[in-house]
CSV table of C-alpha atoms in Angstrom, one decimal:
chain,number,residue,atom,x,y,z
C,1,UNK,CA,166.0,152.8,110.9
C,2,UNK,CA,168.4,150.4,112.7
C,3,UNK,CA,171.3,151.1,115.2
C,4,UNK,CA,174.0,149.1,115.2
C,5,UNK,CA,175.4,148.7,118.7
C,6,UNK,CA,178.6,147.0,118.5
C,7,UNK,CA,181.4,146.9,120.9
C,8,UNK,CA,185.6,146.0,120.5
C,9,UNK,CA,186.0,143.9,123.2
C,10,UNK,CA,189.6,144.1,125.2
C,11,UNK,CA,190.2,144.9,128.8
C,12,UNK,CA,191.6,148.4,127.6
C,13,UNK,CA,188.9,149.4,125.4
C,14,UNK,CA,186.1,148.2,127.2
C,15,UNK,CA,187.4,150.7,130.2
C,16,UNK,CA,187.3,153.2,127.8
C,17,UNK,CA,183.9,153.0,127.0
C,18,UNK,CA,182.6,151.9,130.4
C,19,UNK,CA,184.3,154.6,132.8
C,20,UNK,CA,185.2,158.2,132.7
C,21,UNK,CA,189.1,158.5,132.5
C,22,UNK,CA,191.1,160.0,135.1
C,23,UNK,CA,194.2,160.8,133.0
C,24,UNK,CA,195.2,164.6,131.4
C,25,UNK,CA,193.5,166.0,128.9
C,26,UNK,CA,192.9,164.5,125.3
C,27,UNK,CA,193.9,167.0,122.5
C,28,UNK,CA,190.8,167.7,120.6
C,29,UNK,CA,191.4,166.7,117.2
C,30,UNK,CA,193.6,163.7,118.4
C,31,UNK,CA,196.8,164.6,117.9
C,32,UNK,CA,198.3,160.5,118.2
C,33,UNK,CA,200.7,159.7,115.5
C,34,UNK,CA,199.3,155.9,115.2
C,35,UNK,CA,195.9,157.8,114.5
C,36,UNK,CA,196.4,160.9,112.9
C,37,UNK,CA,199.2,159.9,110.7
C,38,UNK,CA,198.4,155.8,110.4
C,39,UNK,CA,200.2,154.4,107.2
C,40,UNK,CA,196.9,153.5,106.0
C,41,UNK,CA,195.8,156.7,105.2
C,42,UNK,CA,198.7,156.8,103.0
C,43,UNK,CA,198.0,153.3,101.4
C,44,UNK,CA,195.6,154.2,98.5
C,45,UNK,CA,192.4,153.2,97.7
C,46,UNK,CA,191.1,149.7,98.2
C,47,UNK,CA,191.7,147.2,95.0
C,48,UNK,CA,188.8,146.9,92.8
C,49,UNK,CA,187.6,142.5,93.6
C,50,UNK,CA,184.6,140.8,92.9
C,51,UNK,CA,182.2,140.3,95.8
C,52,UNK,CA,179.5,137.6,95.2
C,53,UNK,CA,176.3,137.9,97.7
C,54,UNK,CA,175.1,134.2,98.5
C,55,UNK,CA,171.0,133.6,98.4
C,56,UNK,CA,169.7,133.9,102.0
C,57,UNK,CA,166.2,133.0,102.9
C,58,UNK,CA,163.8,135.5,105.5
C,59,UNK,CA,164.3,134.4,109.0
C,60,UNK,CA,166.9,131.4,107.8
C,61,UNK,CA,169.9,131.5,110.2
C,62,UNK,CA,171.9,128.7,108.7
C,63,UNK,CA,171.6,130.9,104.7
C,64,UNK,CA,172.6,133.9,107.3
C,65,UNK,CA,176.0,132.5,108.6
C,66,UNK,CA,176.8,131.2,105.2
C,67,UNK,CA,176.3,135.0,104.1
C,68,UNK,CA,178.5,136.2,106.7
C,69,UNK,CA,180.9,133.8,106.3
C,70,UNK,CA,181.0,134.8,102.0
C,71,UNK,CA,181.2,138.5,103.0
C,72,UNK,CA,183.9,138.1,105.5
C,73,UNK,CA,185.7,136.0,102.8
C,74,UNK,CA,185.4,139.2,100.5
C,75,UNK,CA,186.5,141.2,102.7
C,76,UNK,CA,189.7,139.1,103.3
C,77,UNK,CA,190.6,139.2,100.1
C,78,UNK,CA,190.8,142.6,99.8
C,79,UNK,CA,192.1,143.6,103.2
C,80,UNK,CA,195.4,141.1,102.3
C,81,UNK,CA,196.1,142.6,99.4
C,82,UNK,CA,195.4,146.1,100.2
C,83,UNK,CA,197.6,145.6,103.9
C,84,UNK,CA,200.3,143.3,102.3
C,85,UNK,CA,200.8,145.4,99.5
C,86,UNK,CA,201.6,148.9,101.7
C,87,UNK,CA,203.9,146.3,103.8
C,88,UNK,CA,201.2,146.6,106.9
C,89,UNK,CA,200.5,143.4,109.2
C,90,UNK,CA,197.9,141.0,108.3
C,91,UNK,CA,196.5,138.0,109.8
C,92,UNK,CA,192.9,135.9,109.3
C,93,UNK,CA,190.1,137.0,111.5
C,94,UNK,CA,188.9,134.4,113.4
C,95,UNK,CA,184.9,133.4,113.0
C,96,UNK,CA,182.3,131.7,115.3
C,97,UNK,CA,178.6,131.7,115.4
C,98,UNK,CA,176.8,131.0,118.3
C,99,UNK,CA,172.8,130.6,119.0
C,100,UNK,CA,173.9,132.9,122.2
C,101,UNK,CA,176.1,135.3,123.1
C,102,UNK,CA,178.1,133.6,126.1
C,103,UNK,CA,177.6,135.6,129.3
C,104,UNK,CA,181.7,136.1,129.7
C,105,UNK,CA,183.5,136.8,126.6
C,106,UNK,CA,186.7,138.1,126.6
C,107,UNK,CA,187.1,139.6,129.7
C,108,UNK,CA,183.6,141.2,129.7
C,109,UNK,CA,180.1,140.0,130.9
C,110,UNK,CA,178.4,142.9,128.9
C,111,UNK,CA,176.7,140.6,126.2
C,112,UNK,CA,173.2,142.3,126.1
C,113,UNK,CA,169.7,141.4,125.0
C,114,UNK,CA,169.9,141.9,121.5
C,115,UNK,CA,168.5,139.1,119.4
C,116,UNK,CA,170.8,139.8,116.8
C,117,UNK,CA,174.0,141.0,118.1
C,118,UNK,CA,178.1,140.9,116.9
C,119,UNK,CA,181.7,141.2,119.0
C,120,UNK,CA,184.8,141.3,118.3
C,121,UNK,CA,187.7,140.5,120.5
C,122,UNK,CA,190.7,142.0,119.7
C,123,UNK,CA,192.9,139.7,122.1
C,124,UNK,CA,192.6,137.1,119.9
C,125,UNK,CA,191.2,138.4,117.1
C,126,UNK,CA,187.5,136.6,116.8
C,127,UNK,CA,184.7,137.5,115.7
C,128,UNK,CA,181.5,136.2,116.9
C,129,UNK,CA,178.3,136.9,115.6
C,130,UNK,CA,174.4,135.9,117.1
C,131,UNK,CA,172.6,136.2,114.2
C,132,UNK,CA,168.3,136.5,115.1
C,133,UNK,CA,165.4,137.8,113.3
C,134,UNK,CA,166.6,141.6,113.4
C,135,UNK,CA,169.1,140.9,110.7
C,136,UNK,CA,167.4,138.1,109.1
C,137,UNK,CA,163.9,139.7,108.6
C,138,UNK,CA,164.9,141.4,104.8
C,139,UNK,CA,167.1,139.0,102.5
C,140,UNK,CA,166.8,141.5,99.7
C,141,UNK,CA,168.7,144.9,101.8
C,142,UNK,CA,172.4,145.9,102.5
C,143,UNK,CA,172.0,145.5,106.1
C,144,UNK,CA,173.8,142.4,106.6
C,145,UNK,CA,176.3,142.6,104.2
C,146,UNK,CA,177.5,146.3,106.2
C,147,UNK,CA,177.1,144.7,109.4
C,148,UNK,CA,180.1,142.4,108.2
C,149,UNK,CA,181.7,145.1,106.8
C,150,UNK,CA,181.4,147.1,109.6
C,151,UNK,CA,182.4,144.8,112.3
C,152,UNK,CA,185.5,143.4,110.2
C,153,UNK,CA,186.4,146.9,110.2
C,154,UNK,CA,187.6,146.6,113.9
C,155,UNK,CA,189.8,144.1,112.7
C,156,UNK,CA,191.4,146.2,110.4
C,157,UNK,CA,191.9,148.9,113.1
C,158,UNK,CA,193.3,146.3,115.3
C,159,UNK,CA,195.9,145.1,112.7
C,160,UNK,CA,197.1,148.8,111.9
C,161,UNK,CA,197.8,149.8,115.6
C,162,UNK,CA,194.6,151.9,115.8
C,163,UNK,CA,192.9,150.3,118.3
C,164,UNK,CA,196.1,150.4,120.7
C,165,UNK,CA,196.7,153.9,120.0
C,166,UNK,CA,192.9,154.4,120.6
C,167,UNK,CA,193.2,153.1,124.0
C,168,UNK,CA,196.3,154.8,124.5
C,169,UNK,CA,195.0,158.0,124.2
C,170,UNK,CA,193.9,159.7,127.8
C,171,UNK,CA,190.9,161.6,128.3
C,172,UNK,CA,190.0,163.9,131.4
C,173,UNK,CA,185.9,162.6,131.6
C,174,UNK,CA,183.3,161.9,129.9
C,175,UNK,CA,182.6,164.0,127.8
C,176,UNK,CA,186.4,163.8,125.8
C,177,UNK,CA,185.8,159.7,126.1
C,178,UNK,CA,182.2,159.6,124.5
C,179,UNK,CA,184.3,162.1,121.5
C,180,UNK,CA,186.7,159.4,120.9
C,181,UNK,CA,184.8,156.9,120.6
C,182,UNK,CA,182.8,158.2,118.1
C,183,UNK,CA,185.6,159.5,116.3
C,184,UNK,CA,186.3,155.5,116.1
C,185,UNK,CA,182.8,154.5,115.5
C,186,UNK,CA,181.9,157.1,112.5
C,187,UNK,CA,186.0,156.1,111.0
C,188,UNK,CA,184.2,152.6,110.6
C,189,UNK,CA,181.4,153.6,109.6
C,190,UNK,CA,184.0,155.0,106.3
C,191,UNK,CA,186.2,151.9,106.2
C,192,UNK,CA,182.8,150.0,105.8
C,193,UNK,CA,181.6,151.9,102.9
C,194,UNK,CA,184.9,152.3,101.4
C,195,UNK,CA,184.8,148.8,101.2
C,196,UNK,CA,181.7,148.9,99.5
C,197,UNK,CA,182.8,150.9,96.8
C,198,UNK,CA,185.8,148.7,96.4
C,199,UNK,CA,183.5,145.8,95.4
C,200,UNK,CA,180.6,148.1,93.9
C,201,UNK,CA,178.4,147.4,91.9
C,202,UNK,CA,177.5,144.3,93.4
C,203,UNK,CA,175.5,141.3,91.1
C,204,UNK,CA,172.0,142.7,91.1
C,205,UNK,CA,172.1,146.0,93.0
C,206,UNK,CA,172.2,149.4,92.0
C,207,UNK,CA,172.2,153.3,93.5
C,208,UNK,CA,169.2,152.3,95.2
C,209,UNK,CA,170.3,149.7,97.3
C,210,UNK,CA,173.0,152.1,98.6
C,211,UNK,CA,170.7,154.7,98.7
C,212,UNK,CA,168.1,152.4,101.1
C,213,UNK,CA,171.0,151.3,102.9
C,214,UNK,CA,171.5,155.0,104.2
C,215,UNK,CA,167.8,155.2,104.9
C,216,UNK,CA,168.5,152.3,107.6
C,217,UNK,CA,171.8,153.9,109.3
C,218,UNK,CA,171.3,155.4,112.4
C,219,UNK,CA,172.7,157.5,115.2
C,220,UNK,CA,172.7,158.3,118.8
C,221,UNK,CA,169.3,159.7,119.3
C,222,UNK,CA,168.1,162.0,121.7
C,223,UNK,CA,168.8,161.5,125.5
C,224,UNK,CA,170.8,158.6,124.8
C,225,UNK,CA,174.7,158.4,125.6
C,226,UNK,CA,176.7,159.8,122.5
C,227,UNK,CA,178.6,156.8,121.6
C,228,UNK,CA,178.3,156.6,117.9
C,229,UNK,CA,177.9,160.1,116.5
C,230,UNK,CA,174.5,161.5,115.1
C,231,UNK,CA,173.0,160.4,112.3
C,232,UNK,CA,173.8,163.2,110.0
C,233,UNK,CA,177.5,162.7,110.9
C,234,UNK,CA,176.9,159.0,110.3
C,235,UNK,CA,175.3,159.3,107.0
C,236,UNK,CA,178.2,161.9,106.3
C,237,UNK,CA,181.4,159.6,106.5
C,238,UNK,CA,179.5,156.8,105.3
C,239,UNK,CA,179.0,158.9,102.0
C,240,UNK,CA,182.7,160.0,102.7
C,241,UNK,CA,184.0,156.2,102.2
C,242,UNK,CA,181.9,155.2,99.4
C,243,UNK,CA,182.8,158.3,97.2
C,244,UNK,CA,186.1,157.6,97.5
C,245,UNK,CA,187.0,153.7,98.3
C,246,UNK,CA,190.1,155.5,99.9
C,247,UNK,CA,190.5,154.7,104.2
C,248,UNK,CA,192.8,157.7,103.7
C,249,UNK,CA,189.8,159.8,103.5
C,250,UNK,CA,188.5,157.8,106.4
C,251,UNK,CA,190.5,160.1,109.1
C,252,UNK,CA,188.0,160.9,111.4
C,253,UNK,CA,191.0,161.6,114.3
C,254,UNK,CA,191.8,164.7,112.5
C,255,UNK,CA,188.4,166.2,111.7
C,256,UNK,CA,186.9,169.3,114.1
C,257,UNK,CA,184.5,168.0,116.9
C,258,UNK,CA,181.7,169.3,114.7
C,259,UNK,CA,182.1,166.3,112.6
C,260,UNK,CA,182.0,164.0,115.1
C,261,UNK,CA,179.3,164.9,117.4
């Protein structure tokens, strides 16, 4: 199985997820109009597009940016319409491929020493993916293509005012900050598959593809830091957002702690 460790890079959230917060307690569901009640929970399912995969070759990095770049492509499509039409903000993600993750990027020097690794900065709204042998090694899987998915999500949530209501919200330790960020991780986890389904099937894949795809998800395992949810609670709202193609049903602000631990 694979983890994919991914972090929104700003000043505010990279406090968030760096340092226990000092401020009063956080409400357990969130109780955050901008998350709880976001406008696009209330937007509808995604359109039905077409999504076509490129070829990629094993261990071919130049057939792997040309994949990202396709996906993220799809994924514009889609996102414009579906934003546009509820009369939320929309703007182009920014993309840029790089051999190596700089040292300093946007306001952080916590790059890692992942040989495959992705970032998004949502100051000025980039994107920047290191793609190495980890997400290269198996043309024929999903992997890639929810990577994308995944981190275009944060985008999304960026656009819609999550992401400043995210870092908005105070929390009184640890404990209550490692919750909300999960409850932010496992609601991309849904937008991800939820875009999925929008575009499902894909040319050439069926159930089983999905179903592998699941196999490869994974959580926070034991004695690690609770960042991302468990793997049962992963597989859960990725299920969640393929089922229905609806971010509405991607509310993961509102959902008992039990679903987000």
């Amino acid at each position: 199985m694979r983890k994919l460790l991914i972090m929104t890079l700003t000043v505010a959230s990279m406090l968030s997820l760096s340092a226990p917060a000092t401020a009063a307690t956080a409400a357990t569901p969130v109780k955050h109009p901008k998350l709880i009640a976001n406008p696009l929970y209330k937007a509808g399912a995604l359109p039905t597009t077409t999504c076509e995969e490129p070829a990629r070759k094993r261990n071919d990095r130049k057939s792997g940016r040309a994949y990202v770049d396709a996906v993220i492509a799809c994924l514009e499509s889609t996102w414009e319409q579906h934003l546009t039409t509820a009369g939320l903000p929309f703007s182009k993600v920014k993309v840029r491929h790089v051999s190596k993750l700089p040292k300093k990027y946007c306001g952080t020097s916590e790059t890692g020493k992942e040989n495959s690794a992705a970032r998004y900065c949502g100051d000025t709204g980039e994107l920047i993916f290191q793609i190495g042998k980890d997400w290269l090694d198996d043309p024929s899987d999903l992997w890639l293509f929810n990577t994308v998915s995944y981190m275009y999500g944060w985008h999304v949530m960026q656009l819609v005012g999550i992401a400043d209501a995210y870092d908005a919200v105070p929390s009184s330790g640890t404990t209550e900050t490692r919750e909300l960020a999960r409850r932010e991780s496992l609601q991309n986890d849904c937008l991800s598959a939820a875009f999925l389904k929008s575009v499902w099937p894909l040319k050439g894949r069926t159930t089983k593809d999905w179903t592998y795809l699941l196999s490869m998800v994974d959580g926070d395992g034991p004695g690690e830091a609770r960042w991302y949810g468990k793997r049962a609670n992963v597989v859960a709202w990725y299920k969640r957002g393929f089922a229905t193609g609806d971010p509405g049903s991607c509310n993961t602000w509102s959902a008992p702690s039990s679903k987000v631990a």
